[in-house]
Tab-separated table of C-alpha atoms in Angstrom:
chain	number	residue	atom	x	y	z
A	1	UNK	CA	6.545	-1.070	-22.109
A	2	UNK	CA	6.452	-2.796	-18.728
A	3	UNK	CA	9.645	-4.234	-17.215
A	4	UNK	CA	9.676	-6.505	-14.171
A	5	UNK	CA	12.175	-7.964	-11.780
A	6	UNK	CA	11.446	-10.266	-8.870
A	7	UNK	CA	13.524	-8.937	-5.984
A	8	UNK	CA	12.509	-11.450	-3.316
A	9	UNK	CA	10.416	-14.601	-3.487
A	10	UNK	CA	9.362	-17.240	-0.966
A	11	UNK	CA	7.998	-17.653	2.535
A	12	UNK	CA	10.723	-15.361	3.953
A	13	UNK	CA	9.516	-12.397	1.921
A	14	UNK	CA	8.234	-11.263	-1.454
A	15	UNK	CA	8.670	-8.140	-3.546
A	16	UNK	CA	8.514	-7.410	-7.279
A	17	UNK	CA	9.777	-4.306	-9.047
A	18	UNK	CA	7.605	-3.129	-11.950
A	19	UNK	CA	8.714	-0.274	-14.190
A	20	UNK	CA	7.198	1.664	-17.072
A	21	UNK	CA	8.780	4.597	-18.892
A	22	UNK	CA	7.512	7.043	-16.268
A	23	UNK	CA	6.995	5.096	-13.055
A	24	UNK	CA	8.467	2.454	-10.767
A	25	UNK	CA	6.282	0.543	-8.306
A	26	UNK	CA	6.629	-2.449	-6.047
A	27	UNK	CA	4.195	-5.294	-5.783
A	28	UNK	CA	4.460	-6.145	-2.080
A	29	UNK	CA	7.244	-5.299	0.357
A	30	UNK	CA	7.618	-8.427	2.456
A	31	UNK	CA	11.210	-8.114	3.660
A	32	UNK	CA	12.913	-5.399	5.672
A	33	UNK	CA	12.954	-1.821	4.457
A	34	UNK	CA	16.761	-1.974	4.463
A	35	UNK	CA	16.800	-5.050	2.222
A	36	UNK	CA	14.386	-3.482	-0.242
A	37	UNK	CA	16.345	-0.232	-0.326
A	38	UNK	CA	19.574	-2.146	-0.989
A	39	UNK	CA	17.948	-4.158	-3.779
A	40	UNK	CA	16.638	-0.982	-5.396
A	41	UNK	CA	19.969	0.833	-4.970
A	42	UNK	CA	21.670	-1.991	-6.871
A	43	UNK	CA	19.265	-1.293	-9.726
A	44	UNK	CA	19.761	2.487	-9.562
A	45	UNK	CA	16.213	3.014	-8.322
A	46	UNK	CA	15.779	5.546	-5.514
A	47	UNK	CA	13.266	4.106	-3.054
A	48	UNK	CA	11.814	7.589	-2.467
A	49	UNK	CA	11.049	7.827	-6.197
A	50	UNK	CA	8.659	4.881	-6.087
A	51	UNK	CA	5.168	5.846	-7.191
A	52	UNK	CA	3.483	3.154	-5.165
A	53	UNK	CA	3.419	-0.222	-3.445
A	54	UNK	CA	0.647	-2.497	-4.676
A	55	UNK	CA	-0.224	-4.866	-1.831
A	56	UNK	CA	-1.605	-8.312	-2.647
A	57	UNK	CA	-2.614	-9.248	0.920
A	58	UNK	CA	-1.782	-8.647	4.547
A	59	UNK	CA	0.473	-11.630	5.391
A	60	UNK	CA	3.806	-10.502	6.796
A	61	UNK	CA	5.892	-11.993	3.986
A	62	UNK	CA	4.157	-9.486	1.700
A	63	UNK	CA	3.850	-6.360	3.870
A	64	UNK	CA	6.711	-6.435	6.409
A	65	UNK	CA	8.274	-3.142	5.241
A	66	UNK	CA	5.137	-1.278	4.179
A	67	UNK	CA	4.748	0.809	7.334
A	68	UNK	CA	8.432	1.655	7.506
A	69	UNK	CA	8.573	2.713	3.842
A	70	UNK	CA	5.520	4.919	4.351
A	71	UNK	CA	7.109	6.529	7.391
A	72	UNK	CA	10.595	7.081	5.958
A	73	UNK	CA	9.953	7.700	2.272
A	74	UNK	CA	6.281	8.725	1.912
A	75	UNK	CA	5.513	6.170	-0.796
A	76	UNK	CA	1.792	5.654	-1.556
A	77	UNK	CA	0.332	2.225	-0.816
A	78	UNK	CA	-2.521	0.663	-2.781
A	79	UNK	CA	-4.580	-2.056	-1.102
A	80	UNK	CA	-8.158	-3.231	-0.768
A	81	UNK	CA	-10.036	-1.790	2.188
A	82	UNK	CA	-9.981	-5.035	4.153
A	83	UNK	CA	-6.264	-5.531	3.598
A	84	UNK	CA	-5.520	-1.912	4.510
A	85	UNK	CA	-7.397	-2.365	7.791
A	86	UNK	CA	-5.495	-5.566	8.553
A	87	UNK	CA	-2.131	-3.938	7.846
A	88	UNK	CA	-3.016	-0.954	10.033
A	89	UNK	CA	-4.058	-3.264	12.868
A	90	UNK	CA	-0.761	-5.149	12.612
A	91	UNK	CA	1.350	-1.973	12.910
A	92	UNK	CA	-0.957	-0.071	15.283
A	93	UNK	CA	1.568	-0.173	18.151
A	94	UNK	CA	4.185	1.542	15.947
A	95	UNK	CA	2.647	4.990	15.990
A	96	UNK	CA	4.907	6.617	13.397
A	97	UNK	CA	4.391	3.809	10.898
A	98	UNK	CA	0.661	3.498	11.552
A	99	UNK	CA	0.074	7.236	11.139
A	100	UNK	CA	2.192	7.374	7.969
A	101	UNK	CA	0.372	4.363	6.563
A	102	UNK	CA	-2.993	6.046	7.147
A	103	UNK	CA	-1.714	9.099	5.312
A	104	UNK	CA	-0.271	7.215	2.359
A	105	UNK	CA	-2.755	4.374	1.795
A	106	UNK	CA	-5.134	4.537	-1.168
A	107	UNK	CA	-7.861	1.898	-1.143
A	108	UNK	CA	-8.705	0.042	-4.329
A	109	UNK	CA	-11.563	-2.233	-5.320
A	110	UNK	CA	-11.396	-5.614	-6.973
A	111	UNK	CA	-11.648	-5.309	-10.761
A	112	UNK	CA	-11.358	-1.521	-10.642
A	113	UNK	CA	-8.892	0.236	-12.937
A	114	UNK	CA	-6.356	2.700	-11.512
A	115	UNK	CA	-3.570	4.794	-12.987
A	116	UNK	CA	-0.080	5.718	-11.823
A	117	UNK	CA	1.619	7.992	-14.360
A	118	UNK	CA	1.598	5.981	-17.633
A	119	UNK	CA	0.867	2.711	-15.827
A	120	UNK	CA	-2.627	1.263	-15.392
A	121	UNK	CA	-3.375	-1.534	-12.929
A	122	UNK	CA	-6.362	-3.593	-11.923
A	123	UNK	CA	-6.625	-5.816	-8.834
A	124	UNK	CA	-8.438	-9.134	-9.243
A	125	UNK	CA	-9.596	-11.446	-6.423
A	126	UNK	CA	-7.452	-14.481	-5.651
A	127	UNK	CA	-8.350	-17.532	-3.529
A	128	UNK	CA	-6.113	-17.398	-0.452
A	129	UNK	CA	-6.637	-17.435	3.317
A	130	UNK	CA	-6.532	-13.670	3.588
A	131	UNK	CA	-9.101	-10.996	4.356
A	132	UNK	CA	-8.946	-9.775	0.762
A	133	UNK	CA	-6.184	-11.298	-1.345
A	134	UNK	CA	-5.736	-9.947	-4.872
A	135	UNK	CA	-3.472	-10.301	-7.866
A	136	UNK	CA	-2.709	-7.516	-10.301
A	137	UNK	CA	-2.907	-6.944	-14.028
A	138	UNK	CA	-0.658	-4.085	-15.120
A	139	UNK	CA	-0.245	-2.428	-18.489
A	140	UNK	CA	0.075	0.744	-20.510
A	141	UNK	CA	-2.123	2.213	-23.237
A	142	UNK	CA	-4.904	-0.363	-22.766
A	143	UNK	CA	-2.493	-3.276	-23.174
A	144	UNK	CA	-2.468	-6.087	-20.588
A	145	UNK	CA	1.289	-6.428	-20.255
A	146	UNK	CA	1.721	-8.236	-16.939
A	147	UNK	CA	-0.308	-10.482	-14.651
A	148	UNK	CA	0.829	-11.313	-11.110
A	149	UNK	CA	-0.706	-14.068	-8.986
A	150	UNK	CA	1.533	-14.696	-5.989
A	151	UNK	CA	-0.528	-16.707	-3.462
A	152	UNK	CA	-3.456	-18.698	-4.846
A	153	UNK	CA	-5.013	-21.937	-3.662
A	154	UNK	CA	-6.195	-22.754	-7.167
A	155	UNK	CA	-6.580	-21.078	-10.544
A	156	UNK	CA	-10.160	-19.901	-10.182
A	157	UNK	CA	-12.240	-18.710	-13.112
A	158	UNK	CA	-11.692	-15.137	-11.957
A	159	UNK	CA	-7.920	-15.624	-11.855
A	160	UNK	CA	-7.852	-17.214	-15.289
A	161	UNK	CA	-10.049	-14.558	-16.875
A	162	UNK	CA	-7.973	-11.730	-15.404
A	163	UNK	CA	-4.646	-13.191	-16.544
A	164	UNK	CA	-5.574	-14.275	-20.062
A	165	UNK	CA	-4.080	-12.107	-22.765
A	166	UNK	CA	-1.121	-10.827	-20.750
A	167	UNK	CA	2.289	-11.074	-22.401
A	168	UNK	CA	4.105	-11.614	-19.100
A	169	UNK	CA	3.012	-13.566	-16.033
A	170	UNK	CA	4.446	-14.086	-12.564
A	171	UNK	CA	2.773	-17.185	-11.155
A	172	UNK	CA	3.054	-19.070	-7.886
A	173	UNK	CA	4.645	-22.521	-8.100
A	174	UNK	CA	4.713	-23.178	-4.385
A	175	UNK	CA	5.029	-26.875	-3.689
A	176	UNK	CA	5.432	-30.406	-4.942
A	177	UNK	CA	2.430	-32.330	-3.628
A	178	UNK	CA	4.419	-35.500	-2.856
A	179	UNK	CA	7.088	-33.567	-0.952
A	180	UNK	CA	4.445	-31.698	1.028
A	181	UNK	CA	2.391	-34.782	1.939
A	182	UNK	CA	5.491	-36.693	3.022
A	183	UNK	CA	7.302	-33.789	4.630
A	184	UNK	CA	7.746	-32.575	8.192
A	185	UNK	CA	4.858	-30.087	8.304
A	186	UNK	CA	2.037	-30.835	10.779
A	187	UNK	CA	-1.173	-32.151	9.221
A	188	UNK	CA	-3.159	-28.957	9.774
A	189	UNK	CA	-0.557	-26.950	7.876
A	190	UNK	CA	-0.454	-29.492	5.049
A	191	UNK	CA	-4.230	-29.281	4.784
A	192	UNK	CA	-4.109	-25.487	4.728
A	193	UNK	CA	-1.519	-25.398	1.923
A	194	UNK	CA	-3.377	-28.027	-0.127
A	195	UNK	CA	-6.746	-26.321	0.263
A	196	UNK	CA	-8.407	-24.040	-2.268
A	197	UNK	CA	-7.349	-21.111	-0.078
A	198	UNK	CA	-3.761	-22.260	0.294
A	199	UNK	CA	-0.952	-22.279	-2.251
A	200	UNK	CA	-0.620	-23.415	-5.851
A	201	UNK	CA	1.185	-26.696	-6.527
A	202	UNK	CA	3.718	-27.169	-9.311
A	203	UNK	CA	1.233	-29.271	-11.252
A	204	UNK	CA	-1.581	-26.723	-11.005
A	205	UNK	CA	0.844	-23.947	-11.882
A	206	UNK	CA	1.864	-25.864	-15.012
A	207	UNK	CA	-1.773	-26.184	-16.110
A	208	UNK	CA	-2.326	-22.462	-15.626
A	209	UNK	CA	0.847	-21.674	-17.575
A	210	UNK	CA	-0.340	-23.850	-20.466
A	211	UNK	CA	-3.548	-21.848	-20.600
A	212	UNK	CA	-1.693	-18.532	-20.480
A	213	UNK	CA	0.648	-19.604	-23.273
A	214	UNK	CA	-2.287	-20.658	-25.425
A	215	UNK	CA	-3.634	-17.104	-25.118
A	216	UNK	CA	-0.408	-15.420	-26.165
A	217	UNK	CA	1.742	-15.190	-23.021
A	218	UNK	CA	5.431	-15.484	-23.912
A	219	UNK	CA	7.227	-14.721	-20.635
A	220	UNK	CA	6.533	-16.645	-17.402
A	221	UNK	CA	8.316	-16.434	-14.048
A	222	UNK	CA	7.672	-19.083	-11.383
A	223	UNK	CA	7.294	-17.430	-7.980
A	224	UNK	CA	6.945	-18.138	-4.239
A	225	UNK	CA	8.590	-21.589	-4.163
A	226	UNK	CA	8.582	-23.328	-0.788
A	227	UNK	CA	11.995	-23.994	0.709
A	228	UNK	CA	10.713	-27.116	2.487
A	229	UNK	CA	8.300	-28.610	-0.028
A	230	UNK	CA	9.799	-27.812	-3.412
A	231	UNK	CA	13.025	-27.532	-5.359
A	232	UNK	CA	13.926	-25.217	-8.200
A	233	UNK	CA	14.407	-28.198	-10.487
A	234	UNK	CA	11.017	-29.733	-9.664
A	235	UNK	CA	9.186	-26.447	-10.106
A	236	UNK	CA	10.915	-25.634	-13.374
A	237	UNK	CA	10.707	-29.109	-14.900
A	238	UNK	CA	7.003	-29.540	-14.098
A	239	UNK	CA	6.017	-26.467	-16.090
A	240	UNK	CA	8.735	-26.959	-18.712
A	241	UNK	CA	7.533	-30.499	-19.529
A	242	UNK	CA	3.911	-29.362	-19.608
A	243	UNK	CA	4.740	-26.686	-22.173
A	244	UNK	CA	6.621	-29.184	-24.340
A	245	UNK	CA	3.692	-31.601	-24.145
A	246	UNK	CA	1.284	-28.922	-25.359
A	247	UNK	CA	3.413	-28.442	-28.447
A	248	UNK	CA	5.581	-25.452	-27.629
A	249	UNK	CA	8.403	-25.507	-30.163
A	250	UNK	CA	11.921	-24.143	-30.236
A	251	UNK	CA	10.983	-21.354	-32.615
A	252	UNK	CA	8.299	-20.100	-30.249
A	253	UNK	CA	10.911	-18.580	-27.909
A	254	UNK	CA	8.795	-18.892	-24.790
A	255	UNK	CA	10.740	-17.631	-21.775
A	256	UNK	CA	10.455	-19.534	-18.501
A	257	UNK	CA	12.310	-18.270	-15.424
A	258	UNK	CA	12.618	-18.937	-11.701
A	259	UNK	CA	12.184	-16.026	-9.315
A	260	UNK	CA	15.205	-15.683	-7.023
A	261	UNK	CA	14.825	-15.917	-3.264
A	262	UNK	CA	17.026	-12.822	-2.953
A	263	UNK	CA	18.332	-10.084	-5.202
A	264	UNK	CA	20.500	-12.437	-7.245
A	265	UNK	CA	19.364	-12.099	-10.849
A	266	UNK	CA	17.028	-14.906	-11.990
A	267	UNK	CA	18.230	-17.519	-14.453
A	268	UNK	CA	16.162	-16.192	-17.341
A	269	UNK	CA	16.573	-18.367	-20.415
A	270	UNK	CA	14.649	-19.323	-23.513
A	271	UNK	CA	13.249	-22.829	-23.639
A	272	UNK	CA	15.419	-23.636	-26.620
A	273	UNK	CA	18.520	-23.063	-24.508
A	274	UNK	CA	17.338	-25.708	-22.059
A	275	UNK	CA	16.605	-28.640	-24.304
A	276	UNK	CA	18.837	-31.573	-23.424
A	277	UNK	CA	20.591	-29.789	-20.570
A	278	UNK	CA	19.653	-28.245	-17.253
A	279	UNK	CA	22.290	-26.968	-14.884
A	280	UNK	CA	20.989	-26.141	-11.406
């Protein structure tokens, strides 16, 4: 059985804890090493016991602590070759971290299958302005338990095919299009976010979630919400309403949650507890 907890989410840093019976791994480490260690300590997880960090891409809000964790705690890092090179280049002037990263990195290929203890994972390509952005499907005993797509410009066919059939999904719900278009960001940044290599809007996230639910997903967490171009209520309600419109019923017990921006536990509630009342 795979358990997950979103430790950090958003443009200031991202990290997800994934646990099986025999292993604990992180997906990304985009805040300080100290912050990650504190978050893990609160969950009685020794950072040095981690069996790996699965890196989605090289942007700093996903890899900030990777070099430091390699240097201090000798945790293996899994990344595509292009992403590994980009991370190494970024930390090259920190000799201890760069050398430790070279020692601990294990390169993976898109759509390959890899094992850590009783956990199997497969990276799949995601459309983002990165040298080699990927999401991950993770499971045990040939079961697709979890799909993670943190930064995606759109739900490509490859993304959809990889995620279908997973019981749990962590999906980007980055921005409200109206807020972004009418917000303070410069035009070039708006265009980047709205592009097919940018970030997923609430509306596009909702459509992807509908598809996942129709293929048996029962547990969805909305991730990587913009602080400037989104609100928790907008993100939640967009997907919530879409699921109701597709016919999700109270008895279905579909779980929809918001990833926290810090280590505060997410408000993880069944849809039936939300009908008629939302308090946030």
